[in-house]
CSV table of C-alpha atoms in Angstrom, one decimal:
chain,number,residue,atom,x,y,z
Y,257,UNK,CA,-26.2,-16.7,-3.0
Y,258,UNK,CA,-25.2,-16.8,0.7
Y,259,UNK,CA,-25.2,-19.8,3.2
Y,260,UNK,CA,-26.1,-18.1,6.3
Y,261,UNK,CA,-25.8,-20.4,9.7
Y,262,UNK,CA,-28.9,-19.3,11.9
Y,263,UNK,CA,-27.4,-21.7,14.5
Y,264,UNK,CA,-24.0,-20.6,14.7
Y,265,UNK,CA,-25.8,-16.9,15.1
Y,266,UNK,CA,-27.9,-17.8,17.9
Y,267,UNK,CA,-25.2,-19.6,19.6
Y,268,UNK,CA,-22.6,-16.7,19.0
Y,269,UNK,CA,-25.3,-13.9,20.2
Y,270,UNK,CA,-25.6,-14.9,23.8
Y,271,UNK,CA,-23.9,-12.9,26.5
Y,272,UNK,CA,-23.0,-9.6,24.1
Y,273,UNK,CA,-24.5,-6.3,24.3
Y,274,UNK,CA,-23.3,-4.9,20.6
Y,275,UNK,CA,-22.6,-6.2,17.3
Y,276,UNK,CA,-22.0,-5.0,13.9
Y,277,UNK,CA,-23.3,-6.4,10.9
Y,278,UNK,CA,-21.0,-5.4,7.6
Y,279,UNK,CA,-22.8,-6.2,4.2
Y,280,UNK,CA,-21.6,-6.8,0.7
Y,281,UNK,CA,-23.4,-4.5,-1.9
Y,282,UNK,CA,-25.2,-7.5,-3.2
Y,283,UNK,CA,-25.9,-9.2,0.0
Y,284,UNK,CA,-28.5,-6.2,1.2
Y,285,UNK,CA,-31.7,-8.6,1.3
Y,286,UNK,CA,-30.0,-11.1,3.8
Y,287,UNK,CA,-28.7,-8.5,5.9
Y,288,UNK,CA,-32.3,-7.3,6.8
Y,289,UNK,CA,-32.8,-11.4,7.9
Y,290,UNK,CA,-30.1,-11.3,9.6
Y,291,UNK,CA,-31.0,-8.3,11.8
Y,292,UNK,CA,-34.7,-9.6,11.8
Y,293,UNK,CA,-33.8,-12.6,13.4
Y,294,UNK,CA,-31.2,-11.5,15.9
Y,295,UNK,CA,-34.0,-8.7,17.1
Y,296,UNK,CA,-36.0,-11.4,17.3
Y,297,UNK,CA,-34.0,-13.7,19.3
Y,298,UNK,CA,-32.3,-11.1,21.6
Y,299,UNK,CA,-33.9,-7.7,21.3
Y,300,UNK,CA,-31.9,-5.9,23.8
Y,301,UNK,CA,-28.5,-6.3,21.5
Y,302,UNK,CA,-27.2,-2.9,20.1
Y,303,UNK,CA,-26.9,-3.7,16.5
Y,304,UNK,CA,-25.5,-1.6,13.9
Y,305,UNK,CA,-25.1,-1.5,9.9
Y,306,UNK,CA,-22.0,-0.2,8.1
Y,307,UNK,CA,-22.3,0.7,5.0
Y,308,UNK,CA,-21.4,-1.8,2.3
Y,309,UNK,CA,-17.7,-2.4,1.4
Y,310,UNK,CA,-15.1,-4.5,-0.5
Y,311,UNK,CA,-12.6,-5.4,1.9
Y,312,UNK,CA,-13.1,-5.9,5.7
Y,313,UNK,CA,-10.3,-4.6,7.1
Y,314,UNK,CA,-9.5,-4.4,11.6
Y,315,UNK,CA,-8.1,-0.8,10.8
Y,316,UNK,CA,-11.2,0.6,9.5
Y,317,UNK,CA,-13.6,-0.8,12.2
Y,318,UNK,CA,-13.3,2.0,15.2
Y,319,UNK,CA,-16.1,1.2,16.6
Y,320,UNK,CA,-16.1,-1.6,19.6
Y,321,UNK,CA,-17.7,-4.8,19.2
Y,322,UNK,CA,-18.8,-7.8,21.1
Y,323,UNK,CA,-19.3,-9.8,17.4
Y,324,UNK,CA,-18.8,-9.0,13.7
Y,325,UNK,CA,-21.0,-10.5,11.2
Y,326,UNK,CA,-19.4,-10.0,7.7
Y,327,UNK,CA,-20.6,-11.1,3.9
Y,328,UNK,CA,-17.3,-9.6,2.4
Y,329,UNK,CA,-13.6,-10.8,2.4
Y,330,UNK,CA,-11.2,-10.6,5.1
Y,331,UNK,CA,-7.9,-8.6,5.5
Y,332,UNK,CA,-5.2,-11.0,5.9
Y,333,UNK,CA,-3.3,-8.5,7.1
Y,334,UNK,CA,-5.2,-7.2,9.7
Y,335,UNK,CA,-7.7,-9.7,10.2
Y,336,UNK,CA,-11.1,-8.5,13.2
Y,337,UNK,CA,-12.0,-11.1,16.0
Y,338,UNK,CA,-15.1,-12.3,16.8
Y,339,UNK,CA,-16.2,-12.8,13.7
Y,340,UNK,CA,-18.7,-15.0,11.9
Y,341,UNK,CA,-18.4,-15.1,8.3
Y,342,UNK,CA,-21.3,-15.6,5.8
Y,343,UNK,CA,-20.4,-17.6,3.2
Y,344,UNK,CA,-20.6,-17.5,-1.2
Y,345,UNK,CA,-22.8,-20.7,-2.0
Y,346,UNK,CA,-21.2,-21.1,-4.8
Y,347,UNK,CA,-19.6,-24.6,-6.9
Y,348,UNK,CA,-16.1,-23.8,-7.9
Y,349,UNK,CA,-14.3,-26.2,-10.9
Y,350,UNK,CA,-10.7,-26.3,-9.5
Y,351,UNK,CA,-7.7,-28.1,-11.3
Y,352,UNK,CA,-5.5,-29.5,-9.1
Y,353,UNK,CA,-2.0,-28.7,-11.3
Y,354,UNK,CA,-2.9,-24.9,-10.5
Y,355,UNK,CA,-2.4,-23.0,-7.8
Y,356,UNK,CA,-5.3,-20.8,-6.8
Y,357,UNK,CA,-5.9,-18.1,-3.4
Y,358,UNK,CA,-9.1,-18.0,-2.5
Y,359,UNK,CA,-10.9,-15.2,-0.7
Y,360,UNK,CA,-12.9,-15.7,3.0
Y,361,UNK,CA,-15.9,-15.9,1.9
Y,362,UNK,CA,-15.1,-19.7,0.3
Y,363,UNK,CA,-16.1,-21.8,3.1
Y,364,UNK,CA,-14.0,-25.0,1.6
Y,365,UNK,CA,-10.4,-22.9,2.1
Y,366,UNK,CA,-8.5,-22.2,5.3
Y,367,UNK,CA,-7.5,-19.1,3.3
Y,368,UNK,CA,-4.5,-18.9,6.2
Y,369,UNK,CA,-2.7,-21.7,5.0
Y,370,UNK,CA,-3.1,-21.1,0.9
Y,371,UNK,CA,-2.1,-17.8,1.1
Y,372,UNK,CA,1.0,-19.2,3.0
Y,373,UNK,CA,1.2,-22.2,0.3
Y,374,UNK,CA,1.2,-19.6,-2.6
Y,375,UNK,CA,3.6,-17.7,-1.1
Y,376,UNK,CA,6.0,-20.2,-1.2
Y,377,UNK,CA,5.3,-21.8,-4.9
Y,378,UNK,CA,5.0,-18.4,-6.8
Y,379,UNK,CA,8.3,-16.9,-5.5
Y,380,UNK,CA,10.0,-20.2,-6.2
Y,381,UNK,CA,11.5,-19.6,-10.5
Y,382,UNK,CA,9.1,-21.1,-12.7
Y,383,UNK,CA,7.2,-23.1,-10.2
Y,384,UNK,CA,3.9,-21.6,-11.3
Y,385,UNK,CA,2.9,-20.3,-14.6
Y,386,UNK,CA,-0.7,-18.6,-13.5
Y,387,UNK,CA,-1.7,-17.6,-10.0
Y,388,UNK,CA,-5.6,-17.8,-10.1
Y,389,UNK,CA,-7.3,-15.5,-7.3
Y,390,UNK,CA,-10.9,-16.8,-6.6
Y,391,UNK,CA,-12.8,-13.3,-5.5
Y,392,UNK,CA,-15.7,-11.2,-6.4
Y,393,UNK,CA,-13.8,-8.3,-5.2
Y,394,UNK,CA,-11.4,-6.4,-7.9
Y,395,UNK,CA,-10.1,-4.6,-4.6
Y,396,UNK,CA,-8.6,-8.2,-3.3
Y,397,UNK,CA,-7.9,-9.2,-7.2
Y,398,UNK,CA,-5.4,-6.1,-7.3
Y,399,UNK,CA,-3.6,-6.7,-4.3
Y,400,UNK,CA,-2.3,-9.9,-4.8
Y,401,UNK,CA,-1.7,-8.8,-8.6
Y,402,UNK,CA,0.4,-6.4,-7.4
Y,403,UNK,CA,3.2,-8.2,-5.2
Y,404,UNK,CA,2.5,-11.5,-7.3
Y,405,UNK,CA,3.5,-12.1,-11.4
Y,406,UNK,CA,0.9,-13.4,-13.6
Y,407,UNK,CA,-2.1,-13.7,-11.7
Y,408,UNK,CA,-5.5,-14.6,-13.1
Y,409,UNK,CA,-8.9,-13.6,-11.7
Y,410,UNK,CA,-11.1,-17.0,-11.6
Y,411,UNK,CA,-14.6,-14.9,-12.8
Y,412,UNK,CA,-14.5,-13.5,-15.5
Y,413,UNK,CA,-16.2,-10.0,-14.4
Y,414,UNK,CA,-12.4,-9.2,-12.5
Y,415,UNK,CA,-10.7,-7.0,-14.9
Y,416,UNK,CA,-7.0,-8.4,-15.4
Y,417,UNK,CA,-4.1,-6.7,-13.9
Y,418,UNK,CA,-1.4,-5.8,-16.2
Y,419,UNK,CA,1.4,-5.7,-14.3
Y,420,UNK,CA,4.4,-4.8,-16.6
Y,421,UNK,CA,2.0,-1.5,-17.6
Y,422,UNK,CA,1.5,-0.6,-14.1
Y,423,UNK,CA,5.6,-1.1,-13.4
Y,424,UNK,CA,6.4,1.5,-15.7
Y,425,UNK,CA,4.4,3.8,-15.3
Y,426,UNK,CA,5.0,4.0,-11.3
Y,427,UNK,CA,8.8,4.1,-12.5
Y,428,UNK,CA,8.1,7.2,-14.7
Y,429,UNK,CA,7.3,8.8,-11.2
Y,430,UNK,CA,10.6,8.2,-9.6
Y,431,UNK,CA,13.1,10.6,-10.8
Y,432,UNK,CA,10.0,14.0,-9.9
Y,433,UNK,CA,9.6,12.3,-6.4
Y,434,UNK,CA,13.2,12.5,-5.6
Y,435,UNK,CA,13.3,16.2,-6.8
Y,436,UNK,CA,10.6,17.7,-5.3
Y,437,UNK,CA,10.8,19.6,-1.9
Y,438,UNK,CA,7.5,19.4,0.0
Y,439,UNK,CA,5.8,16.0,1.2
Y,440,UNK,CA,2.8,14.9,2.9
Y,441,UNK,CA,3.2,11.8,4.8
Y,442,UNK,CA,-0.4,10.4,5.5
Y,443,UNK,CA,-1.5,7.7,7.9
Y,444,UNK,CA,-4.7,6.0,8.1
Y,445,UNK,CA,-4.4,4.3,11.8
Y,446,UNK,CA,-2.0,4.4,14.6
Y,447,UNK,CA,-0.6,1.7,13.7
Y,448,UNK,CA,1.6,2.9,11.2
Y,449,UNK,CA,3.0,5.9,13.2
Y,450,UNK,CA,6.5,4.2,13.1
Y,451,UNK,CA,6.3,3.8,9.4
Y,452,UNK,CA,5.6,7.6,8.7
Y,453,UNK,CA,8.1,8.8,11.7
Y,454,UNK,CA,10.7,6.4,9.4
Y,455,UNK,CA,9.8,8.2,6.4
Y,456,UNK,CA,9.9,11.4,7.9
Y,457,UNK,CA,13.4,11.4,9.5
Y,458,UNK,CA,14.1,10.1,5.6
Y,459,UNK,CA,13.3,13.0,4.0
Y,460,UNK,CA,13.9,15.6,6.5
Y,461,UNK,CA,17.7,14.5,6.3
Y,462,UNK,CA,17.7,15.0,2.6
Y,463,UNK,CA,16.6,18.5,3.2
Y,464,UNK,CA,12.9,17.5,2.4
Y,465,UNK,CA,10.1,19.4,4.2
Y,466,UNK,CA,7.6,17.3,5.4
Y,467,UNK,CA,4.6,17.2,7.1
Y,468,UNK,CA,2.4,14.0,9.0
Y,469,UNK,CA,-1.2,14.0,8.8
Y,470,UNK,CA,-3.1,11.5,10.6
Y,471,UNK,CA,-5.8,10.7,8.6
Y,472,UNK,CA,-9.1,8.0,8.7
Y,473,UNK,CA,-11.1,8.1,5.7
Y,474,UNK,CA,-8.6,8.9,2.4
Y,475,UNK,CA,-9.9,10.3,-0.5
Y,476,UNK,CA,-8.7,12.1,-2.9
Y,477,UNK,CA,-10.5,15.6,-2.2
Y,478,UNK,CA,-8.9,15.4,1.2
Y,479,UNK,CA,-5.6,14.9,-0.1
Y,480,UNK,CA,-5.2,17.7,-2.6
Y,481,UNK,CA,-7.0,19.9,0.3
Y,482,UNK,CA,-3.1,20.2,1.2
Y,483,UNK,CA,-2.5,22.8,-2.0
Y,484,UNK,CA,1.4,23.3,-1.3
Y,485,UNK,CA,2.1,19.5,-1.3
Y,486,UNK,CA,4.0,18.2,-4.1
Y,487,UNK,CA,4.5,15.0,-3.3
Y,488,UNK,CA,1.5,13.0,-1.5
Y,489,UNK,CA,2.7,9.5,0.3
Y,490,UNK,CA,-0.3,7.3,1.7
Y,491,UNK,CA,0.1,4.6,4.8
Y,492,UNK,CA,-2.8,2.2,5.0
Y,493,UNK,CA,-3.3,-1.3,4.6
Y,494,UNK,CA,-1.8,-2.6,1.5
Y,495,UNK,CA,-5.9,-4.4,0.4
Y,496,UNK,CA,-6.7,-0.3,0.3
Y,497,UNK,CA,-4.3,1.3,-2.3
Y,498,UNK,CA,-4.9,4.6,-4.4
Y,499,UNK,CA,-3.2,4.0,-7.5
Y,500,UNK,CA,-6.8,5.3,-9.9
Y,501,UNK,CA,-6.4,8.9,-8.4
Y,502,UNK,CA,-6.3,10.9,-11.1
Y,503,UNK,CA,-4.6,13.9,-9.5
Y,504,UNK,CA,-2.2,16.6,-10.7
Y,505,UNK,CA,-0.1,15.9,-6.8
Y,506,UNK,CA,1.5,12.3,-7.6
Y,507,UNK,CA,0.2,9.8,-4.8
Y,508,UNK,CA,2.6,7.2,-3.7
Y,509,UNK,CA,3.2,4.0,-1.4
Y,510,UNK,CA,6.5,3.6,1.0
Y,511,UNK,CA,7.5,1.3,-1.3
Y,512,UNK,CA,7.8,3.6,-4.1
Y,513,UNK,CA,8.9,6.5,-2.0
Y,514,UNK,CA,12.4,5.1,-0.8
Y,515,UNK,CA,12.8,3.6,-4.1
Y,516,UNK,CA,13.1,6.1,-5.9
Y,517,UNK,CA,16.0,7.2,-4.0
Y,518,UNK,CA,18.2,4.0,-4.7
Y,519,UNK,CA,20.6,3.0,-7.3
Y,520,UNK,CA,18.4,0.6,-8.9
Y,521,UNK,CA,15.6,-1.3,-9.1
Y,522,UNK,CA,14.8,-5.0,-9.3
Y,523,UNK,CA,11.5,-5.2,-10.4
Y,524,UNK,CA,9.9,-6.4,-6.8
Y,525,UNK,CA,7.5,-4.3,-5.6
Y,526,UNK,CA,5.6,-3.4,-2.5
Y,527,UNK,CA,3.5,-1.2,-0.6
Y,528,UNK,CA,4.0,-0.8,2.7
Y,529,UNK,CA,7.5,-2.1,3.4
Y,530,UNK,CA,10.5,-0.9,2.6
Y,531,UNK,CA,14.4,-1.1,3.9
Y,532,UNK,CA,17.3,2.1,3.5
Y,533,UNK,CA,19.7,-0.8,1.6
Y,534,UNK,CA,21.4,0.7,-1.3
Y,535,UNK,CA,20.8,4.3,-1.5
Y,536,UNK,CA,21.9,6.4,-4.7
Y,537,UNK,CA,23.4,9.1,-2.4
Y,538,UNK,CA,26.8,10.6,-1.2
Y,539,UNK,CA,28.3,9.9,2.3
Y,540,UNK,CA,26.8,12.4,5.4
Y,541,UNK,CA,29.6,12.9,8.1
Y,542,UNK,CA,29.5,14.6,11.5
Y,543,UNK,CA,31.8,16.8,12.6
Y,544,UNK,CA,33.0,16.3,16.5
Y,545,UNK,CA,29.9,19.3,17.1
Y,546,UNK,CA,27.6,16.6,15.3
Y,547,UNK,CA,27.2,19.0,12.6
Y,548,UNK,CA,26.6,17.4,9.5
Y,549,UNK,CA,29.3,18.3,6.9
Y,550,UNK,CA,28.6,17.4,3.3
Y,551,UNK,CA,31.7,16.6,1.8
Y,552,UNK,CA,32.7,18.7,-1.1
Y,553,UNK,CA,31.5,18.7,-4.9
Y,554,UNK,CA,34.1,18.9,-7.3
Y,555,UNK,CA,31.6,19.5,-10.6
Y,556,UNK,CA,34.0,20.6,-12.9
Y,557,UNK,CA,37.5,23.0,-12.9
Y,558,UNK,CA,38.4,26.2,-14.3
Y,559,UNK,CA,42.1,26.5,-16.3
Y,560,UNK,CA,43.1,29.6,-14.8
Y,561,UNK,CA,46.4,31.2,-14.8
Y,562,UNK,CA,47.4,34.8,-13.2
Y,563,UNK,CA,47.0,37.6,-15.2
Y,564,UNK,CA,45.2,36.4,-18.0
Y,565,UNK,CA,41.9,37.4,-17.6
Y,566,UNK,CA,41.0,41.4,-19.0
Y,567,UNK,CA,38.5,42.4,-21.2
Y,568,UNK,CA,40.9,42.1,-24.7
Y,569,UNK,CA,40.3,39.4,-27.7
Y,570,UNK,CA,43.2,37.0,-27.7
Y,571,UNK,CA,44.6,34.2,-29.7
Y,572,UNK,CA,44.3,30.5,-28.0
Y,573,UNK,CA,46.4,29.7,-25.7
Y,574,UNK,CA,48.6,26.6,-26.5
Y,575,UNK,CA,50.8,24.8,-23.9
Y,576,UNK,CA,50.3,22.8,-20.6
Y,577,UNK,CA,48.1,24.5,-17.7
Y,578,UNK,CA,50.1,25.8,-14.7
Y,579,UNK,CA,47.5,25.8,-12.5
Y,580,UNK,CA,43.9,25.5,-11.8
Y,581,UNK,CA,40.9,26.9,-9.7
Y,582,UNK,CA,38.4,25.4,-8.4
Y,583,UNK,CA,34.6,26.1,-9.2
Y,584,UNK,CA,33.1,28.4,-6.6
């Protein structure tokens, strides 16, 4: 199922003291001949096994490295070094009229450049009817489903990503994020620091309380560990999104966070990013003490004339106000 280059190993192994050998769940068997034969060729290497996973992604890995030797896709986003990448040995029936994105672990695509070509043909009107994502992972399926329309998984063991039913219900969410008080801002790498300090000074200056919590691993027993939360926003790589958490605290993107906050929406939708351009909200001035004054709220007004108010039952009043009082 795997084309793995002994040579290229041997070649790569000289010289390094460490390495770290990340498996696929069904690639178990030719991880152990892997690690056979690099103990076999160089004894004195530290080699390690991570647990199997979907996505390889340069934010998780916080262990140092001389070499990464990986059976499952790449990030694009945050793509390791050093890496050699064991291949699917796999025939793939391709039409040329269609546009297709291929994960890393298709040794025919520079999956670099089609990502870039994709890019440019699906956001182009009706220049591409179906977007078809060649993977074995649902986890890289669903990313691309979600910032691209109409994507198709190429193997027919994907599930299919219905995007208008995923749109509305992360719109029913909107109105309870913007009116809830108390927000956990979580971040899985330093990397996004600036992102959650953005989000933060968001909040805090719509009277918001919020608090950052720098943390590795998510899941969700670690983020409802935060009991007076009532809003949960999550800052990881976008390939690592926790949209199937069934939880009674609503957990959101960036994305979704600021957007709830605007005027309107026009059906794009991120993760990660985000911009402050029209915001559904009233003017904040400072004073010249740099206080902020909120300018005043005229929700109604009172018909109010002297003397008319005691505690008697009177007939209407007919005629023009004479004055009127504002609402306290």
């Amino acid at each position: 199922m795997y084309k793995i280059n002994y040579e290229e190993i041997e070649e790569k192994i000289k010289n390094i003291n460490n390495l770290i050998i990340i498996p696929h769940k069904d690639s178990m068997e030719e991880t152990v001949l892997i690690y056979d034969f690099i103990e076999k060729i160089n004894p004195n290497i530290n080699k390690v096994i991570f647990s199997p996973t979907e996505i390889i992604c340069k934010t998780k890995i916080y262990d140092e490295y001389d070499l990464l030797i990986v059976f499952s896709p790449l990030c694009y986003i945050h793509t390791p070094k050093n890496v050699i990448k064991i291949y699917k040995n796999e025939e793939l029936i391709l039409d040329d009229k269609k546009f297709y994105i291929f994960d890393s672990t298709f040794e025919s695509i520079l999956e670099k450049e089609v990502e870039k070509e994709c890019k440019i043909n699906v956001t182009e009107e009706n220049k591409v009817e179906d977007l078809i994502v060649v993977t074995h992972s649902q986890q890289f399926y669903n990313y691309f489903s979600y910032i691209f329309n109409n994507t198709k998984p190429y193997f027919e063991k994907i599930k299919i990503f219905d995007k208008t039913d995923f749109l509305m219900k992360r719109i029913c969410l909107f109105d309870k994020i913007k009116s809830q008080k108390r927000f956990g801002i979580f971040f899985t790498n330093v990397e996004f620091k600036e992102k959650a300090d953005k989000l933060k000074n968001f909040l805090e200056n719509r009277k918001k309380e919020v608090v950052l919590i720098y943390l590795k691993e998510v899941s969700l027993e670690r983020l409802i560990a935060f009991e007076y939360l009532e809003i949960i926003v999550v800052i990881d790589c976008p390939f690592f999104i926790y949209f199937d958490y069934n939880s009674h605290i609503p957990v959101i993107t960036p994305f979704e966070l600021v957007q709830s906050f605007k005027k309107e929406w026009e059906g794009d939708f991120e993760i990660n990013e985000f911009n402050f351009d029209n915001l559904d909200e009233e003017i904040i001035e400072k004073n010249e003490e740099t206080r902020l004054v909120l300018p005043v709220k005229y929700n109604s007004v009172e018909y109010f004339r002297e003397g008319m108010y005691d505690e008697d039952i009177h007939n209407g009043i007919t005629g023009t106000p004479s004055n009127y009082k504002m609402k306290e």
